[in-house]
Coordinates of C-alpha atoms in Angstrom, one line a residue:
M686 CA 196.8 -50.5 444.0
S687 CA 193.1 -50.5 443.9
K688 CA 191.3 -49.0 441.2
Y689 CA 189.8 -46.8 443.8
T690 CA 192.9 -45.5 445.5
N691 CA 193.1 -42.1 443.7
L692 CA 189.3 -41.5 444.7
A693 CA 189.7 -42.5 448.2
S694 CA 192.8 -40.1 448.8
F695 CA 190.9 -37.3 447.1
I696 CA 187.7 -37.7 449.4
I697 CA 190.0 -38.2 452.3
Q698 CA 191.8 -34.8 451.4
E699 CA 188.8 -32.9 450.8
V700 CA 186.9 -33.7 454.0
G701 CA 189.8 -32.1 455.7
G702 CA 192.2 -35.3 456.0
A703 CA 192.0 -38.6 458.1
E704 CA 192.4 -36.5 461.5
N705 CA 188.9 -34.5 460.7
I706 CA 187.0 -38.0 460.2
V707 CA 185.3 -39.3 463.3
S708 CA 183.6 -42.0 461.7
I709 CA 182.5 -43.3 458.3
T710 CA 179.9 -45.9 457.2
H711 CA 178.0 -46.6 453.8
C712 CA 174.8 -47.7 452.5
M713 CA 173.9 -48.8 448.8
T714 CA 175.4 -45.7 447.0
R715 CA 176.8 -43.3 449.5
L716 CA 179.4 -42.7 452.2
R717 CA 178.0 -41.2 455.3
I718 CA 181.2 -39.3 457.0
K719 CA 180.9 -37.7 460.4
L720 CA 183.6 -35.0 460.7
K721 CA 185.1 -33.2 463.6
D722 CA 184.7 -29.8 461.8
N723 CA 182.2 -29.8 459.0
N724 CA 183.6 -26.4 457.6
K725 CA 186.8 -28.3 456.7
A726 CA 184.9 -30.3 454.0
N727 CA 185.1 -28.9 450.4
K728 CA 182.0 -29.9 448.8
E729 CA 182.5 -27.9 445.9
Q730 CA 185.8 -29.7 445.3
L731 CA 184.3 -32.9 445.8
E732 CA 181.4 -32.4 443.5
S733 CA 183.7 -31.1 440.7
N734 CA 185.2 -34.9 440.6
N735 CA 183.5 -36.8 438.1
E736 CA 183.5 -40.1 440.0
I737 CA 181.3 -38.4 442.7
I738 CA 177.7 -38.0 441.8
S739 CA 176.8 -35.4 444.6
T740 CA 177.2 -34.4 448.3
Q741 CA 174.6 -34.0 450.9
E742 CA 174.4 -33.1 454.6
A743 CA 171.9 -34.9 456.5
E744 CA 171.7 -36.6 459.9
G745 CA 174.7 -34.6 461.1
K746 CA 176.8 -36.3 458.5
L747 CA 178.5 -35.4 455.0
Q748 CA 177.1 -37.9 452.5
V749 CA 179.2 -38.4 449.6
I750 CA 177.1 -40.3 446.9
I751 CA 179.3 -42.5 444.7
G752 CA 177.2 -45.3 443.3
T753 CA 177.1 -49.0 443.7
H754 CA 181.0 -49.4 444.1
V755 CA 180.8 -47.4 447.2
G756 CA 181.7 -50.4 449.3
D757 CA 185.1 -50.7 447.5
V758 CA 185.9 -46.9 448.1
Y759 CA 184.9 -47.3 451.6
E760 CA 187.5 -50.3 452.3
E761 CA 190.2 -48.2 450.4
I762 CA 189.5 -45.3 452.8
I763 CA 189.5 -47.5 455.8
R764 CA 192.7 -48.8 454.5
Q765 CA 194.5 -45.4 453.8
T766 CA 193.4 -44.1 457.1
G767 CA 194.8 -47.0 459.0
N768 CA 192.0 -46.7 461.4
H769 CA 189.7 -49.5 461.2
D770 CA 187.9 -48.2 464.3
L771 CA 186.3 -45.5 462.0
E772 CA 183.6 -48.0 461.2
E773 CA 182.6 -48.9 464.6
E774 CA 180.8 -45.6 465.7
E775 CA 178.6 -45.6 468.7
V776 CA 175.1 -44.3 467.8
E777 CA 175.1 -41.2 469.8
E778 CA 174.0 -38.6 467.2
K779 CA 173.3 -35.1 467.7
G780 CA 170.3 -33.3 466.4
S781 CA 166.4 -34.2 466.4
L782 CA 165.2 -37.3 467.8
I783 CA 164.0 -38.0 464.3
N784 CA 167.4 -37.7 462.9
R785 CA 169.0 -40.1 465.6
F786 CA 166.4 -42.6 465.0
A787 CA 166.7 -42.8 461.0
A788 CA 170.4 -42.8 461.5
T789 CA 170.3 -45.7 463.8
I790 CA 167.8 -47.6 461.6
T791 CA 169.8 -47.0 458.5
K792 CA 172.8 -48.3 460.0
I793 CA 170.8 -51.5 461.4
V794 CA 168.8 -52.6 458.5
V795 CA 170.7 -51.4 455.6
P796 CA 173.3 -53.9 455.9
T797 CA 170.7 -56.8 455.7
L798 CA 169.3 -55.7 452.5
G799 CA 171.5 -57.9 450.1
V800 CA 170.4 -61.1 451.8
L801 CA 167.0 -59.8 452.5
G802 CA 166.6 -59.2 448.6
A803 CA 168.4 -62.4 447.8
C804 CA 166.2 -64.5 450.0
G805 CA 163.1 -62.6 448.4
I806 CA 164.0 -63.8 444.9
I807 CA 164.5 -67.4 445.9
A808 CA 160.8 -67.3 447.8
G809 CA 159.4 -65.6 444.6
L810 CA 161.1 -68.4 442.3
N811 CA 159.4 -71.0 444.6
S812 CA 156.0 -69.4 444.2
V813 CA 156.5 -69.5 440.5
L814 CA 157.5 -73.2 440.4
L815 CA 154.8 -74.2 442.7
A816 CA 151.9 -71.8 440.8
T817 CA 152.8 -73.5 437.4
G818 CA 152.8 -77.1 438.7
V819 CA 156.7 -77.7 438.3
I820 CA 156.7 -78.7 442.0
T821 CA 154.5 -79.7 444.7
Q822 CA 153.9 -78.5 448.2
D823 CA 155.2 -81.6 449.8
S824 CA 158.1 -82.0 447.5
G825 CA 161.8 -81.8 448.6
T826 CA 162.6 -78.9 446.1
Y827 CA 159.7 -76.7 447.6
L828 CA 160.6 -77.5 451.3
L829 CA 164.5 -76.7 450.5
L830 CA 163.5 -73.4 448.3
N831 CA 161.2 -72.6 451.1
A832 CA 163.7 -72.6 453.7
M833 CA 166.1 -70.7 451.5
G834 CA 163.5 -68.2 450.7
N835 CA 162.4 -67.6 454.3
A836 CA 165.5 -68.0 456.5
C837 CA 166.3 -64.6 456.5
L838 CA 163.3 -63.2 457.9
T839 CA 162.5 -66.1 460.2
F840 CA 165.9 -65.6 461.7
F841 CA 166.0 -61.8 461.5
P842 CA 166.4 -61.3 465.1
V843 CA 169.8 -62.9 464.9
I844 CA 170.7 -61.1 462.0
L845 CA 169.6 -57.8 463.5
G846 CA 171.4 -59.1 466.8
Y847 CA 174.5 -58.8 464.7
T848 CA 174.0 -55.3 462.7
S849 CA 172.5 -53.5 465.6
A850 CA 175.4 -54.6 468.1
V851 CA 177.7 -53.2 465.4
A852 CA 175.6 -50.0 465.3
F853 CA 175.6 -49.7 469.2
G854 CA 179.3 -50.4 469.5
M855 CA 179.1 -53.7 471.4
N856 CA 180.2 -57.3 470.8
P857 CA 178.4 -58.5 467.6
F858 CA 178.5 -62.0 468.5
T859 CA 176.7 -61.0 472.1
G860 CA 174.1 -59.4 470.1
M861 CA 173.6 -62.4 467.9
I862 CA 173.2 -64.7 471.0
L863 CA 170.7 -62.2 472.3
G864 CA 168.7 -62.5 469.2
A865 CA 169.0 -66.3 469.1
I866 CA 167.5 -66.5 472.6
L867 CA 164.5 -64.5 471.5
I868 CA 163.8 -67.1 469.0
F869 CA 165.1 -70.2 470.4
P870 CA 163.5 -73.4 468.9
G871 CA 160.1 -74.2 470.8
I872 CA 160.4 -71.4 473.4
A873 CA 157.3 -69.6 472.4
D874 CA 155.3 -73.0 472.7
S875 CA 157.0 -73.9 476.0
M876 CA 156.4 -70.2 477.7
N877 CA 152.7 -70.6 476.7
D878 CA 152.0 -74.1 477.4
G879 CA 149.2 -75.0 480.0
Q880 CA 146.6 -72.8 481.4
P881 CA 147.2 -69.1 481.8
L882 CA 148.1 -67.9 485.3
F883 CA 146.4 -64.6 484.4
S884 CA 146.3 -61.9 481.6
I885 CA 147.6 -58.3 481.1
F886 CA 146.0 -55.5 478.8
A887 CA 142.9 -57.8 478.8
Q888 CA 140.3 -57.2 476.1
T889 CA 142.8 -54.9 474.2
P890 CA 144.7 -55.4 471.1
F891 CA 147.8 -55.6 473.4
E892 CA 146.2 -58.6 475.7
M893 CA 149.1 -61.2 476.5
A894 CA 148.5 -64.2 478.9
V895 CA 151.0 -65.1 481.5
H896 CA 151.7 -68.7 481.9
K897 CA 155.2 -68.9 483.1
T898 CA 157.3 -67.2 485.8
F899 CA 160.9 -66.4 486.5
F900 CA 161.5 -66.6 490.1
N901 CA 157.8 -65.6 490.6
I902 CA 158.2 -62.9 488.2
P903 CA 155.6 -63.2 485.5
I904 CA 157.0 -63.8 481.9
V905 CA 154.9 -62.3 479.2
F906 CA 156.2 -64.1 476.1
P907 CA 154.0 -63.5 472.7
A908 CA 152.1 -66.6 471.7
M909 CA 153.7 -66.3 468.1
G910 CA 157.2 -65.4 469.7
Y911 CA 159.5 -62.9 468.3
T912 CA 160.7 -64.6 464.8
S913 CA 160.7 -62.0 462.2
T914 CA 160.4 -59.1 464.7
L915 CA 162.5 -56.0 464.4
I916 CA 162.2 -53.6 467.3
P917 CA 162.5 -56.1 470.2
I918 CA 166.1 -57.2 469.5
M919 CA 167.3 -53.6 468.5
L920 CA 166.0 -52.3 472.0
V921 CA 167.5 -55.2 473.9
N922 CA 170.9 -54.6 472.1
L923 CA 170.7 -51.0 473.0
A924 CA 170.2 -51.7 476.5
A925 CA 173.0 -54.7 476.4
A926 CA 175.5 -52.2 474.7
K927 CA 175.1 -49.6 477.7
L928 CA 175.7 -52.6 480.0
E929 CA 178.5 -53.8 478.1
K930 CA 180.3 -50.5 478.2
F931 CA 180.0 -50.0 481.8
L932 CA 181.3 -53.6 482.4
N933 CA 184.4 -52.6 480.2
K934 CA 185.1 -49.7 482.5
I935 CA 185.0 -51.5 485.9
M936 CA 186.2 -54.9 485.2
P937 CA 189.8 -56.3 485.1
A938 CA 191.2 -56.8 481.8
V939 CA 192.1 -60.3 482.4
T940 CA 188.4 -61.3 483.0
R941 CA 187.0 -59.4 480.3
Q942 CA 187.0 -62.2 477.5
F943 CA 184.4 -64.2 479.2
M944 CA 183.1 -62.4 482.0
I945 CA 181.7 -59.4 480.4
P946 CA 179.8 -61.8 477.6
F947 CA 178.5 -63.9 480.6
I948 CA 177.1 -61.1 482.8
T949 CA 175.7 -59.0 479.6
I950 CA 173.8 -62.3 478.1
L951 CA 172.5 -63.3 481.6
I952 CA 171.3 -59.8 482.6
A953 CA 170.3 -58.5 479.0
G954 CA 168.8 -61.9 478.4
V955 CA 166.5 -61.8 481.3
L956 CA 165.7 -58.1 481.1
G957 CA 164.9 -58.7 477.3
V958 CA 162.5 -61.4 477.9
L959 CA 160.8 -60.2 481.3
L960 CA 160.6 -56.4 480.1
I961 CA 162.1 -55.0 476.9
G962 CA 160.6 -57.8 474.8
P963 CA 157.0 -57.3 475.9
L964 CA 157.3 -53.5 476.0
S965 CA 158.9 -53.4 472.4
M966 CA 156.3 -55.8 471.2
I967 CA 153.6 -53.4 472.5
L968 CA 155.5 -50.4 470.7
Q969 CA 155.6 -52.5 467.4
N970 CA 152.0 -53.6 467.6
G971 CA 151.1 -49.9 468.5
L972 CA 152.7 -48.6 465.2
Q973 CA 151.0 -51.3 463.2
A974 CA 147.8 -50.4 465.0
I975 CA 148.3 -46.7 464.0
L976 CA 149.0 -47.8 460.4
T977 CA 146.1 -50.0 460.4
W978 CA 143.8 -47.2 461.6
L979 CA 145.4 -44.6 459.2
I980 CA 144.5 -47.1 456.3
S981 CA 141.0 -47.8 457.6
V982 CA 140.3 -44.0 457.8
S983 CA 141.5 -43.6 454.1
E984 CA 143.5 -46.3 452.3
I985 CA 144.1 -44.1 449.4
L986 CA 145.1 -41.0 451.2
A987 CA 147.3 -43.0 453.4
F988 CA 149.2 -44.8 450.7
A989 CA 149.3 -41.9 448.4
I990 CA 151.3 -39.9 451.1
I991 CA 153.6 -43.0 451.4
T992 CA 154.2 -43.3 447.7
L993 CA 154.9 -39.3 447.5
I994 CA 157.2 -39.0 450.5
Y995 CA 159.4 -41.9 449.5
Q996 CA 161.3 -40.5 446.9
P997 CA 162.2 -37.4 448.6
L998 CA 163.1 -39.2 451.8
V999 CA 165.7 -40.9 449.5
I1000 CA 167.5 -37.8 448.8
F1001 CA 168.4 -37.3 452.3
G1002 CA 168.8 -41.0 452.9
L1003 CA 165.9 -40.9 455.7
H1004 CA 163.8 -43.5 453.8
W1005 CA 164.8 -46.5 455.9
P1006 CA 162.4 -46.2 458.7
L1007 CA 159.7 -46.2 456.1
I1008 CA 161.2 -49.5 454.8
T1009 CA 161.4 -50.8 458.4
L1010 CA 157.6 -50.1 458.8
G1011 CA 157.1 -52.2 455.7
L1012 CA 159.1 -55.0 457.1
M1013 CA 157.3 -55.0 460.2
E1014 CA 153.9 -55.3 458.3
F1015 CA 155.4 -58.2 456.4
A1016 CA 156.4 -59.8 459.6
A1017 CA 153.3 -59.3 461.1
G1018 CA 151.2 -60.8 458.1
G1019 CA 153.3 -62.4 455.6
S1020 CA 152.8 -59.7 453.0
S1021 CA 153.3 -55.8 452.9
L1022 CA 151.3 -53.2 451.0
I1023 CA 153.7 -50.7 452.2
I1024 CA 156.7 -52.1 450.3
A1025 CA 154.2 -52.8 447.3
A1026 CA 153.3 -49.1 447.1
I1027 CA 156.8 -47.9 446.9
F1028 CA 158.1 -50.8 444.5
P1029 CA 157.1 -48.9 441.2
A1030 CA 159.4 -45.8 442.2
S1031 CA 162.5 -47.3 440.6
F1032 CA 161.1 -47.8 437.5
T1033 CA 159.9 -44.2 437.0
H1034 CA 163.6 -43.3 437.4
M1035 CA 164.5 -46.0 434.7
A1036 CA 162.0 -44.3 432.6
S1037 CA 163.2 -40.9 433.2
C1038 CA 166.9 -41.9 432.6
L1039 CA 166.0 -43.5 429.2
A1040 CA 164.0 -40.3 428.0
V1041 CA 166.9 -38.4 428.9
F1042 CA 169.3 -40.4 427.3
L1043 CA 167.2 -40.7 424.2
K1044 CA 166.9 -36.9 424.1
T1045 CA 169.6 -35.2 425.4
R1046 CA 172.6 -34.1 423.0
S1047 CA 175.2 -33.8 425.8
T1048 CA 177.6 -36.6 425.8
K1049 CA 178.3 -36.2 429.4
M1050 CA 174.8 -36.5 430.3
K1051 CA 174.4 -39.8 428.1
N1052 CA 177.3 -41.0 429.9
I1053 CA 175.5 -40.4 433.4
A1054 CA 172.0 -41.5 432.2
L1055 CA 173.0 -44.8 431.3
P1056 CA 174.5 -46.3 434.2
A1057 CA 171.7 -44.5 436.2
F1058 CA 169.2 -46.4 434.2
L1059 CA 170.9 -49.6 434.8
S1060 CA 171.3 -49.0 438.6
A1061 CA 167.7 -48.3 438.6
C1062 CA 166.8 -51.5 437.3
F1063 CA 167.9 -52.9 440.8
C1064 CA 166.3 -50.2 442.9
I1065 CA 169.4 -48.2 443.4
I1066 CA 168.0 -44.5 442.3
E1067 CA 170.6 -42.5 443.8
P1068 CA 172.6 -42.0 440.8
S1069 CA 169.2 -41.1 439.0
I1070 CA 168.4 -38.6 441.7
Y1071 CA 171.5 -36.9 441.7
G1072 CA 172.7 -37.1 438.2
V1073 CA 169.7 -36.9 435.9
T1074 CA 166.4 -36.0 437.7
L1075 CA 167.0 -33.8 440.6
P1076 CA 169.5 -31.3 438.6
V1077 CA 166.2 -30.6 436.5
K1078 CA 163.6 -30.4 439.4
K1079 CA 160.7 -31.1 437.0
R1080 CA 162.0 -34.4 436.1
F1081 CA 161.9 -35.5 439.9
A1082 CA 158.5 -34.1 440.2
Y1083 CA 157.5 -36.6 437.2
C1084 CA 159.0 -39.3 439.0
M1085 CA 157.1 -38.7 441.9
A1086 CA 153.9 -38.4 439.8
G1087 CA 154.5 -41.8 438.0
G1088 CA 155.4 -43.4 441.5
L1089 CA 152.0 -42.1 442.8
V1090 CA 150.3 -43.7 439.8
G1091 CA 151.9 -46.9 439.9
G1092 CA 151.6 -47.3 443.6
S1093 CA 148.0 -46.3 443.7
I1094 CA 147.2 -49.0 441.2
L1095 CA 148.7 -51.6 443.5
I1096 CA 146.6 -50.4 446.3
L1097 CA 143.4 -50.0 444.4
A1098 CA 144.2 -53.7 443.3
H1099 CA 145.1 -54.6 446.9
S1100 CA 148.2 -56.5 445.5
P1101 CA 150.8 -56.9 448.4
M1102 CA 154.3 -58.2 448.2
Y1103 CA 154.8 -61.9 449.6
S1104 CA 158.5 -61.5 449.9
V1105 CA 161.0 -58.6 449.9
S1106 CA 162.9 -58.0 446.6
M1107 CA 163.1 -54.7 444.6
G1108 CA 163.8 -53.7 441.1
V1109 CA 163.5 -56.0 438.3
T1110 CA 164.0 -58.9 440.5
G1111 CA 161.1 -58.2 442.6
F1112 CA 158.2 -59.2 440.3
M1113 CA 158.0 -62.8 441.3
S1114 CA 157.2 -61.4 444.9
F1115 CA 153.8 -60.4 444.0
I1116 CA 152.7 -64.2 443.1
S1117 CA 151.0 -65.5 446.4
P1118 CA 153.2 -68.4 447.9
V1119 CA 149.9 -69.9 449.3
T1120 CA 147.5 -70.0 446.5
G1121 CA 149.8 -69.5 443.7
D1122 CA 147.7 -66.5 442.4
F1123 CA 149.2 -64.7 439.4
M1124 CA 146.8 -61.7 439.6
G1125 CA 149.4 -59.7 441.8
L1126 CA 152.2 -60.0 439.5
V1127 CA 149.6 -58.9 436.5
W1128 CA 148.7 -55.8 438.7
C1129 CA 152.5 -55.1 439.6
V1130 CA 153.2 -55.3 435.7
I1131 CA 150.5 -52.8 434.9
A1132 CA 151.2 -50.5 437.6
C1133 CA 155.0 -50.3 436.5
I1134 CA 154.1 -49.8 432.8
A1135 CA 151.7 -47.0 434.0
A1136 CA 154.4 -45.5 436.1
M1137 CA 156.9 -45.6 433.5
A1138 CA 154.5 -44.4 430.9
V1139 CA 153.6 -41.3 432.9
T1140 CA 157.3 -40.4 433.8
F1141 CA 158.7 -41.2 430.2
S1142 CA 155.9 -39.0 428.4
L1143 CA 156.4 -36.0 430.7
T1144 CA 160.0 -36.0 430.6
W1145 CA 160.4 -36.5 426.9
F1146 CA 157.6 -34.0 426.1
T1147 CA 158.8 -31.3 428.0
Y1148 CA 162.6 -31.8 427.5
R1149 CA 164.3 -28.9 426.2
P1150 CA 167.9 -29.1 424.5
G1151 CA 170.4 -27.6 426.7
E1152 CA 169.0 -28.5 430.1
D1153 CA 171.9 -30.9 430.6
G1154 CA 174.3 -28.5 428.8
R1155 CA 175.7 -28.5 425.4
N1156 CA 177.3 -31.3 423.9
E1157 CA 181.1 -30.3 423.4
D1158 CA 180.9 -30.8 419.8
D1159 CA 178.4 -28.4 419.2
V1160 CA 179.4 -25.2 418.0
L1161 CA 177.4 -21.7 418.0
T1162 CA 177.5 -20.2 414.5
V1163 CA 177.2 -16.5 413.8
A1164 CA 173.4 -17.3 413.1
D1165 CA 172.9 -18.0 416.7
K1166 CA 173.0 -14.2 417.3
A1167 CA 169.9 -13.8 415.6
N1168 CA 168.4 -16.1 418.3
Q1169 CA 169.5 -14.1 421.1
S1170 CA 166.9 -14.1 423.9
E1171 CA 168.3 -11.2 426.2
I1172 CA 171.2 -8.9 426.5
I1173 CA 172.3 -8.2 430.0
A1174 CA 174.0 -5.1 430.8
S1175 CA 176.8 -4.5 433.0
P1176 CA 175.7 -3.5 436.7
M1177 CA 179.3 -2.0 437.4
K1178 CA 182.2 -0.1 436.0
G1179 CA 185.4 -2.2 436.0
K1180 CA 187.7 -4.6 434.8
V1181 CA 186.2 -7.9 433.3
Q1182 CA 187.8 -11.4 434.1
A1183 CA 186.7 -15.1 433.7
L1184 CA 184.7 -16.4 436.5
S1185 CA 187.3 -19.3 437.1
S1186 CA 189.8 -16.6 438.3
M1187 CA 187.5 -15.8 441.2
K1188 CA 189.2 -16.8 444.6
D1189 CA 185.9 -18.0 445.9
V1190 CA 185.4 -21.5 444.7
A1191 CA 181.6 -21.2 445.1
F1192 CA 181.6 -19.0 442.2
S1193 CA 184.9 -20.1 440.3
K1194 CA 183.6 -23.7 439.4
E1195 CA 180.1 -22.4 437.9
G1196 CA 178.4 -24.3 440.7
M1197 CA 175.8 -21.7 440.7
G1198 CA 175.6 -20.6 437.1
K1199 CA 177.5 -19.1 434.1
G1200 CA 178.8 -15.5 434.5
V1201 CA 181.8 -13.1 434.8
C1202 CA 183.8 -11.3 437.5
I1203 CA 184.2 -7.8 437.7
L1204 CA 187.0 -5.7 439.7
P1205 CA 185.3 -2.5 440.4
E1206 CA 186.6 0.8 439.8
E1207 CA 183.5 2.5 441.4
G1208 CA 181.5 1.6 444.3
K1209 CA 178.1 1.6 442.7
I1210 CA 175.6 -1.1 441.4
V1211 CA 173.2 0.0 438.8
S1212 CA 170.3 -2.2 437.6
P1213 CA 171.4 -4.1 434.2
F1214 CA 167.8 -4.6 433.0
D1215 CA 163.9 -3.8 433.8
G1216 CA 162.7 -6.3 436.6
T1217 CA 162.4 -6.9 440.1
I1218 CA 164.4 -7.5 443.1
E1219 CA 164.1 -11.1 444.3
V1220 CA 166.5 -11.1 447.2
L1221 CA 168.3 -8.3 449.0
Y1222 CA 170.7 -9.5 451.7
P1223 CA 170.8 -7.3 455.1
T1224 CA 174.3 -6.4 454.7
G1225 CA 173.8 -5.2 451.2
H1226 CA 176.9 -7.1 449.8
A1227 CA 174.6 -9.2 447.4
I1228 CA 171.3 -9.0 445.4
G1229 CA 169.5 -11.1 443.3
L1230 CA 167.6 -9.8 440.4
K1231 CA 165.0 -10.9 437.8
S1232 CA 164.5 -9.4 434.6
N1233 CA 161.1 -9.0 432.9
Q1234 CA 162.2 -11.4 430.2
G1235 CA 163.3 -14.2 433.0
A1236 CA 167.0 -13.8 433.3
Q1237 CA 167.8 -14.2 437.1
L1238 CA 170.8 -12.6 438.3
L1239 CA 173.0 -12.5 441.2
I1240 CA 175.2 -9.7 441.9
H1241 CA 177.8 -10.8 445.0
V1242 CA 180.5 -8.0 446.0
G1243 CA 183.6 -9.3 447.4
M1244 CA 184.7 -12.4 449.3
D1245 CA 183.5 -13.3 452.9
T1246 CA 181.6 -9.8 452.9
Y1247 CA 178.4 -11.6 454.4
N1248 CA 180.2 -11.0 457.8
L1249 CA 180.0 -7.2 457.4
K1250 CA 177.9 -5.2 459.8
E1251 CA 175.0 -3.4 458.0
G1252 CA 175.6 0.2 456.8
L1253 CA 178.7 -0.4 454.9
F1254 CA 176.7 -0.8 451.8
K1255 CA 173.8 1.7 451.3
K1256 CA 170.6 0.1 449.7
Y1257 CA 168.6 2.5 447.5
K1258 CA 165.8 0.0 446.9
E1259 CA 164.0 -2.7 448.9
Q1260 CA 163.4 -6.5 448.3
G1261 CA 160.3 -7.1 446.0
M1262 CA 160.5 -3.6 444.3
K1263 CA 160.2 -3.1 440.6
I1264 CA 163.4 -1.7 438.9
K1265 CA 164.5 0.3 435.7
K1266 CA 167.4 -0.2 433.7
G1267 CA 170.3 2.2 434.9
E1268 CA 168.6 2.8 438.5
T1269 CA 171.0 2.9 441.3
L1270 CA 170.7 -0.2 443.6
I1271 CA 173.5 -0.1 446.0
S1272 CA 176.7 1.8 446.7
F1273 CA 179.6 1.2 448.9
D1274 CA 183.0 2.9 449.9
M1275 CA 185.7 0.9 448.0
S1276 CA 188.3 2.5 450.0
T1277 CA 187.0 1.6 453.5
L1278 CA 186.5 -2.0 452.3
Q1279 CA 189.9 -2.2 450.9
N1280 CA 191.4 -0.8 454.0
M1281 CA 189.6 -3.5 455.9
E1282 CA 191.5 -6.0 453.6
Y1283 CA 188.6 -7.5 452.1
C1284 CA 188.8 -8.7 448.3
L1285 CA 186.2 -7.0 446.0
E1286 CA 186.0 -9.3 443.4
T1287 CA 182.4 -9.2 442.3
A1288 CA 180.7 -12.1 440.9
V1289 CA 177.8 -11.5 438.3
I1290 CA 176.2 -14.8 437.8
L1291 CA 173.1 -15.8 435.6
L1292 CA 171.3 -18.4 438.1
N1293 CA 169.3 -19.9 435.4
S1294 CA 171.9 -20.1 432.7
N1295 CA 171.2 -24.1 432.5
Q1296 CA 167.7 -22.7 430.8
Y1297 CA 169.6 -21.3 427.9
L1298 CA 171.3 -23.1 425.2
D1299 CA 174.4 -20.7 425.9
V1300 CA 175.4 -17.7 427.5
I1301 CA 177.9 -15.6 425.8
Q1302 CA 180.2 -13.2 427.7
T1303 CA 181.6 -10.1 426.6
N1304 CA 185.0 -10.0 425.0
N1305 CA 186.0 -6.6 426.4
S1306 CA 188.4 -6.5 429.3
Q1307 CA 187.0 -3.1 430.6
V1308 CA 183.2 -2.3 431.0
N1309 CA 181.4 0.8 431.7
Y1310 CA 177.8 0.8 433.5
L1311 CA 175.1 -0.5 431.1
D1312 CA 177.6 -2.1 428.5
E1313 CA 176.7 -5.3 427.0
L1314 CA 178.0 -7.8 429.6
M1315 CA 176.3 -11.1 428.6
T1316 CA 174.1 -12.4 425.8
T1317 CA 171.8 -15.3 426.2
I1318 CA 170.7 -17.9 423.5
D1319 CA 167.2 -18.9 424.0
L1320 CA 166.3 -22.5 423.7
K1321 CA 162.8 -21.7 422.2
Q1322 CA 164.4 -19.6 419.7
V1323 CA 166.9 -22.1 418.6
D1324 CA 164.0 -24.6 418.3
K1325 CA 162.0 -22.4 416.1
G1326 CA 164.9 -21.8 413.8

């Protein structure tokens, strides 16, 4: 039995069972599950599992964030479902063009990151040995390490030929051959040998000469070839996948094994070299030209935007198109400022996790912060985002600020990366492999220290005890009563029950905050304090209030009452209005709702309860209007005490 057997079974069950799973893939930290019916997925239950960091919905899929062992969990899910076709999803995503593009790029590029990073480390090591004089450029050691370090990007079309074929649902070996055709040894020199017959796009950045023809059809082959390119093989395989699927439908089964690859390679190969390749190079060069133009207009502004949007994009798993632009920049010039600009981001999460680990009194948070710190060392920041920084939003903002500072330093110093490797293993990538110049490394260290210092300081000095919950060993004393921040009165008359007893799991799991459940005896809601109506739902079944002292309260009547038509709840106030304690806010006919078989359990939730050291609920099982319902213990008061 695998150590992840129970977790895999739990995930399968809470997403609606194996029969509800259309496809499943994964990246470095998260499962990406496409479901037949998203409503069958119980995200509250999934997030209640200590082995699951968080869940997100993006790109039309449910994303379950687990951590760096996600691959093992994925394999166990595949084993338990017994359907290995789940991993061979055809890329025909629904939703916006941007979402579909992001999903496709993710599935194609992410599987290559392991070998891409590994080769980057070797390339960096080779640069260090050369710069320090340990080896020379004509030595066998340098030549072998150089081959190892550059093999991945040099033959990237072959690697992407495999991953894109898998993403598009075609034979991956056919995809590899199509990639190999584009970079066949000597093909670029041979195709551009001799005097050009003519040129297309003359006197433009896209000018390409025609030296050869294919049965009198002009062949436009880039002088530098397709080595290290990304877009050409992706588009070639997209067309090849469509052709292969068509052939599978019309050809007899007995001829498919050889004839389908034969026809696909022949047609897609010719089409790729004659049409798709040149068009994709124009597209790739166009994207690069736009980026170059944007940088020429304002390099600081361009890269400030890149550094700021990178971390929010990671939340939704939409950062891979940005990484792809960096890889295109690298392929075009042998270095990348884009990837350099986002390099310090993971170090800001290391700093935030370290500050929280040292500051927090919550044993649970310490157990989250330390592994998240270690993951961030290797540029895997999702555990930090979902476990440490995003739950207390200001921390995530501090990470963005630190990333902006670090990225700006590298851009101002014009210190690109010369190979692709992230996290603590990526420092050597800032050493020039040609000149052996160490200044890029120096600036990188300065940038990362500055980024970490900004984030650590902001996290440390603005930290408030209780932001991560109290340590289970911490016990409130009677003296805490003297430090009470606010007494919240009961907005209803009825029977008091624990929030955990509610049928609605959105409230019972305290996912929205601490509070109580009231079984109303009268159909009326009054204001529990002086304050403001922040939100008032059109149906009147729920209202959000904010007291003058800062308490944010949600009062939600019944289960599934959002389906009710307007008019069953009478509203006496409007959203945005000031309210006084005891004023009637809403009334409703209990008997009518009960006859309609609606459950009238009412959740009274303190939405910002994480901002207090504790929230003490009444011990009374019965309350009348304006009886004491909850008492908050203010962090600032406790600090002063």
